[in-house]
mmCIF file with all atom_site columns, C-alpha atoms in Angstrom:
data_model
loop_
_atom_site.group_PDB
_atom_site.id
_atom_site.type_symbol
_atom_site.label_atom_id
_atom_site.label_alt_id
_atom_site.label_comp_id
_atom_site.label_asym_id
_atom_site.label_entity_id
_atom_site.label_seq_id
_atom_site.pdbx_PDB_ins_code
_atom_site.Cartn_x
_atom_site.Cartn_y
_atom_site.Cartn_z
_atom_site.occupancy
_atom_site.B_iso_or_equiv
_atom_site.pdbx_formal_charge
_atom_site.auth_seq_id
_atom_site.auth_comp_id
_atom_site.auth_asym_id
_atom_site.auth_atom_id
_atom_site.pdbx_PDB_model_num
ATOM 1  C CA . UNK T 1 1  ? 24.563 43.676 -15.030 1.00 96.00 ? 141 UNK T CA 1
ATOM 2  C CA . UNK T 1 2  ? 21.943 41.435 -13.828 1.00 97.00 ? 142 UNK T CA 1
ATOM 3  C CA . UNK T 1 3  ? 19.427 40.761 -16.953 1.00 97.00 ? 143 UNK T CA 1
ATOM 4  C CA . UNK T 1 4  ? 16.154 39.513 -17.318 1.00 97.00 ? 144 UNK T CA 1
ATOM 5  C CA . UNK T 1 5  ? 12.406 40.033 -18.219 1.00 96.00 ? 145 UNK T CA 1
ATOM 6  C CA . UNK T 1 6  ? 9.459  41.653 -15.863 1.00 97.00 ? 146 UNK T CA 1
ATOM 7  C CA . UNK T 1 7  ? 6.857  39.170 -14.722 1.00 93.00 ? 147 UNK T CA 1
ATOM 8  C CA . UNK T 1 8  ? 4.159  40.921 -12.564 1.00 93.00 ? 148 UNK T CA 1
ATOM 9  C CA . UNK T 1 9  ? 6.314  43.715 -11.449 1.00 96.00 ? 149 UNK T CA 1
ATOM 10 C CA . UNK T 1 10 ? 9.030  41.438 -10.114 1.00 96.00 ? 150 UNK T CA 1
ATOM 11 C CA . UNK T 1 11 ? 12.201 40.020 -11.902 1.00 97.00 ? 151 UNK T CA 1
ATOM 12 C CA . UNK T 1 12 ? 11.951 36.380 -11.582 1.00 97.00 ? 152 UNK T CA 1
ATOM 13 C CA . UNK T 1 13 ? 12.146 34.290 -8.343  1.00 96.00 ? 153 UNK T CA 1
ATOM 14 C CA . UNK T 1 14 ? 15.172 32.822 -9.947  1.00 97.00 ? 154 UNK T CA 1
ATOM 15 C CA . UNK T 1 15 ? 16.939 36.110 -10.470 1.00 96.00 ? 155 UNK T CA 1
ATOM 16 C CA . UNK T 1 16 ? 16.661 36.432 -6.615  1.00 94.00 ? 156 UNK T CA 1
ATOM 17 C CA . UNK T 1 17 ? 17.426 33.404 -5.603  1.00 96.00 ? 157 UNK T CA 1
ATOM 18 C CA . UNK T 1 18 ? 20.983 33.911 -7.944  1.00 97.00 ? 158 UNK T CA 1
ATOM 19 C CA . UNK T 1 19 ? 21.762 37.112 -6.274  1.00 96.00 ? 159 UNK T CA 1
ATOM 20 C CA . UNK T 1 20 ? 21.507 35.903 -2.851  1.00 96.00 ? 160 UNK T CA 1
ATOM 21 C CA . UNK T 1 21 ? 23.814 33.055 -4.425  1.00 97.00 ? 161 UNK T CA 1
ATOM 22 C CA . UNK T 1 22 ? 26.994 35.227 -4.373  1.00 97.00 ? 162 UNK T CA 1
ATOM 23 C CA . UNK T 1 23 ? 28.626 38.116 -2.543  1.00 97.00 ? 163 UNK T CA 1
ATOM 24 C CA . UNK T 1 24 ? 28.107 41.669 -4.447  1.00 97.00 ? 164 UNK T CA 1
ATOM 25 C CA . UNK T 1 25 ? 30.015 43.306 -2.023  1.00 98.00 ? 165 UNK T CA 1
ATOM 26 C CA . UNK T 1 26 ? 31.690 46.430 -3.004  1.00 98.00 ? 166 UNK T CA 1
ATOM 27 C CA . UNK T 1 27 ? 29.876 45.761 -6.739  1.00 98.00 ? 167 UNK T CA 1
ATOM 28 C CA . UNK T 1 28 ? 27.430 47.924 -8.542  1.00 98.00 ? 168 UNK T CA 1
ATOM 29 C CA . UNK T 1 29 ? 24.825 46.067 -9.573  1.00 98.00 ? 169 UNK T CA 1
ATOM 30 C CA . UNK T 1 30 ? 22.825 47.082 -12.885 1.00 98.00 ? 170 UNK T CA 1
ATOM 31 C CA . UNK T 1 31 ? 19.537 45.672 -14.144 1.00 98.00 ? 171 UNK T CA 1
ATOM 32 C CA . UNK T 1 32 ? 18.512 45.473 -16.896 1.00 98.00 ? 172 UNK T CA 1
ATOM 33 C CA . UNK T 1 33 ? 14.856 44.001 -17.984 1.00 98.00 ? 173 UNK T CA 1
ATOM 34 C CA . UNK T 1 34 ? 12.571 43.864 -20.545 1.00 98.00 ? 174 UNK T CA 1
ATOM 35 C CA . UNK T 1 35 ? 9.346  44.716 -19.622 1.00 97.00 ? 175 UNK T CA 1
ATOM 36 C CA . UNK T 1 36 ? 4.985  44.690 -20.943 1.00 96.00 ? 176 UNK T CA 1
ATOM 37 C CA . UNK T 1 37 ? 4.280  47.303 -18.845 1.00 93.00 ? 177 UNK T CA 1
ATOM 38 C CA . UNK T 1 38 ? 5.956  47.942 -15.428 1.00 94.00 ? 178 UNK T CA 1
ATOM 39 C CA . UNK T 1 39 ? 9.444  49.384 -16.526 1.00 97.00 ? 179 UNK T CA 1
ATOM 40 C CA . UNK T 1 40 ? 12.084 48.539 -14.239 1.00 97.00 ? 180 UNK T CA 1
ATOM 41 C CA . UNK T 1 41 ? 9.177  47.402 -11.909 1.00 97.00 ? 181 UNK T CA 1
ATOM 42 C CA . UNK T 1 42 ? 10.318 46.289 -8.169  1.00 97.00 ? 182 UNK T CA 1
ATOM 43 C CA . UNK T 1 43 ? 14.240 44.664 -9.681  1.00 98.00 ? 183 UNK T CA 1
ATOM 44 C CA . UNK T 1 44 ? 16.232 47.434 -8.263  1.00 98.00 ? 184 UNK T CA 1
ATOM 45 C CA . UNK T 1 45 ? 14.669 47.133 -4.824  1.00 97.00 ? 185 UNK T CA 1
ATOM 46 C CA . UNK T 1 46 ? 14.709 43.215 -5.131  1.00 96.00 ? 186 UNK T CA 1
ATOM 47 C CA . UNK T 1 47 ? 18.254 43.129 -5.913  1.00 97.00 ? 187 UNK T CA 1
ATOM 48 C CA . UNK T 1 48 ? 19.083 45.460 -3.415  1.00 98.00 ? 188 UNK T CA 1
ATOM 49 C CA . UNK T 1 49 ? 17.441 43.577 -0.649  1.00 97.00 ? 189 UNK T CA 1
ATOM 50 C CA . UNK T 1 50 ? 19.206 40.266 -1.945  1.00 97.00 ? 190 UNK T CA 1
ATOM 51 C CA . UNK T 1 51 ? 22.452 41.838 -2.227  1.00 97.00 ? 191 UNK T CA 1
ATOM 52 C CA . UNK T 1 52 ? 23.375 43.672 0.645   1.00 97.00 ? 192 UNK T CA 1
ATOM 53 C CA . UNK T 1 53 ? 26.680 45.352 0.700   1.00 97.00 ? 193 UNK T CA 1
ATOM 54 C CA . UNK T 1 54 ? 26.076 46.410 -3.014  1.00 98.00 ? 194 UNK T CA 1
ATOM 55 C CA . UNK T 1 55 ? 25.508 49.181 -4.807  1.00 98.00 ? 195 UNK T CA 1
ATOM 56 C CA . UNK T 1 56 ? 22.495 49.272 -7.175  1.00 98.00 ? 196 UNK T CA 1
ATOM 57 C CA . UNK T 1 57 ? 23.373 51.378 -10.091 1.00 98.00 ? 197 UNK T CA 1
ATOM 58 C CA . UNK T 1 58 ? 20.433 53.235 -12.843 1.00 97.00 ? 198 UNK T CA 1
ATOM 59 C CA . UNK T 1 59 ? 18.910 50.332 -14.107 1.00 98.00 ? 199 UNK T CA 1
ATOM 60 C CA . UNK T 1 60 ? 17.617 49.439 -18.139 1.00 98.00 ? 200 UNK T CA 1
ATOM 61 C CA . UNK T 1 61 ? 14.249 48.901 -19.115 1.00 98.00 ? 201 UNK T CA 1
ATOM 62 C CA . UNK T 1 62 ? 13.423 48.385 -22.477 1.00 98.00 ? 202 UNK T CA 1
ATOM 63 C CA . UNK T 1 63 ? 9.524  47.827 -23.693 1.00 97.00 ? 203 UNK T CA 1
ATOM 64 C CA . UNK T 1 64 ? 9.363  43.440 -25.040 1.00 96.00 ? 204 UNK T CA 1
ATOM 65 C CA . UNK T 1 65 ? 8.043  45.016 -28.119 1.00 96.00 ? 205 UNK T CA 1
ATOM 66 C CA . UNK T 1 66 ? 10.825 47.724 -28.483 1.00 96.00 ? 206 UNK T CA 1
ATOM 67 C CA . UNK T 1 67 ? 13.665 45.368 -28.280 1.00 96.00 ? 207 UNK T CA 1
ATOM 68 C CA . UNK T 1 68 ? 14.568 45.614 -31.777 1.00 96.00 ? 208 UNK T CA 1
ATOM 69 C CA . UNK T 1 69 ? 14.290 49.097 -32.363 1.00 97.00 ? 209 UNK T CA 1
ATOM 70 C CA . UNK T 1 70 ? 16.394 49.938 -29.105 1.00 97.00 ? 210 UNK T CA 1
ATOM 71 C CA . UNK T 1 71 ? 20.461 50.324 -29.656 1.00 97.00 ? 211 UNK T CA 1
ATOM 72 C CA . UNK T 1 72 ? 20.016 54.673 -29.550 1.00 98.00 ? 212 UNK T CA 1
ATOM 73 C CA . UNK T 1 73 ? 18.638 53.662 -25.942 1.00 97.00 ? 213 UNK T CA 1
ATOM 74 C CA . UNK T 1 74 ? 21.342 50.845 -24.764 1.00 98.00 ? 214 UNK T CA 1
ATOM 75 C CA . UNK T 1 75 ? 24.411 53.142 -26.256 1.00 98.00 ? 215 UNK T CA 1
ATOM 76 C CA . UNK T 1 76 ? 22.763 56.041 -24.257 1.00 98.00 ? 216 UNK T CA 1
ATOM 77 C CA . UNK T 1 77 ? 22.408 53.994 -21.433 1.00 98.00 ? 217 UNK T CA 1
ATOM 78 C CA . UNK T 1 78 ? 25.730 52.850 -21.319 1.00 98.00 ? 218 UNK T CA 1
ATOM 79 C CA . UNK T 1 79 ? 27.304 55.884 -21.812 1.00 98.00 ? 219 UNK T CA 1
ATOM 80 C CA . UNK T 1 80 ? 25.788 57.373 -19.194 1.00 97.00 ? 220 UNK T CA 1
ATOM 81 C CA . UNK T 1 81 ? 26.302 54.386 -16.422 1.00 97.00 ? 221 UNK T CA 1
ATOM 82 C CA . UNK T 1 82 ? 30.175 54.706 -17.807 1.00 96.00 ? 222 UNK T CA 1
ATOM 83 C CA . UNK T 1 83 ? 30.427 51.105 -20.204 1.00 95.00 ? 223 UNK T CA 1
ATOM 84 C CA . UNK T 1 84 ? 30.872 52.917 -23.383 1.00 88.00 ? 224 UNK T CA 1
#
């Protein structure tokens, strides 16, 4: 799981500049954000591009203001990418 917020659409440049830090070959890769207004926005394409040889799996997005209100949504979510 790579995790952070949504800034303008993008993870941030730091999140990128980590992935391209260390091999993900042969790894699934799943993001998870929060987010104001873009959902997932452009991480899973980001991560893909800094990751190569990796597999990016369905990603999280949870709404900033949500956050609190949103275990029914993370169990769901990791039942479904196989963590629970």
């Amino acid at each position: 799981m790579l995790g952070s917020g949504i800034w303008n659409v993008r993870p941030p440049m730091i999140m990128r500049t980590f992935a391209e830090s260390l091999d993900f070959t042969g790894k699934t890769i799943l993001p998870v954000v929060t987010y104001a207004v873009s959902g997932l926005g452009t991480a899973p394409e980001e991560y893909a591009a800094a990751c190569p040889g990796a597999t990016i799996g369905d990603g999280l997005a949870v709404r900033g203001e949500e956050v609190q209100q949103a275990s029914a949504v993370v169990l769901s979510w990791l039942r479904r990418v196989g963590l629970r």
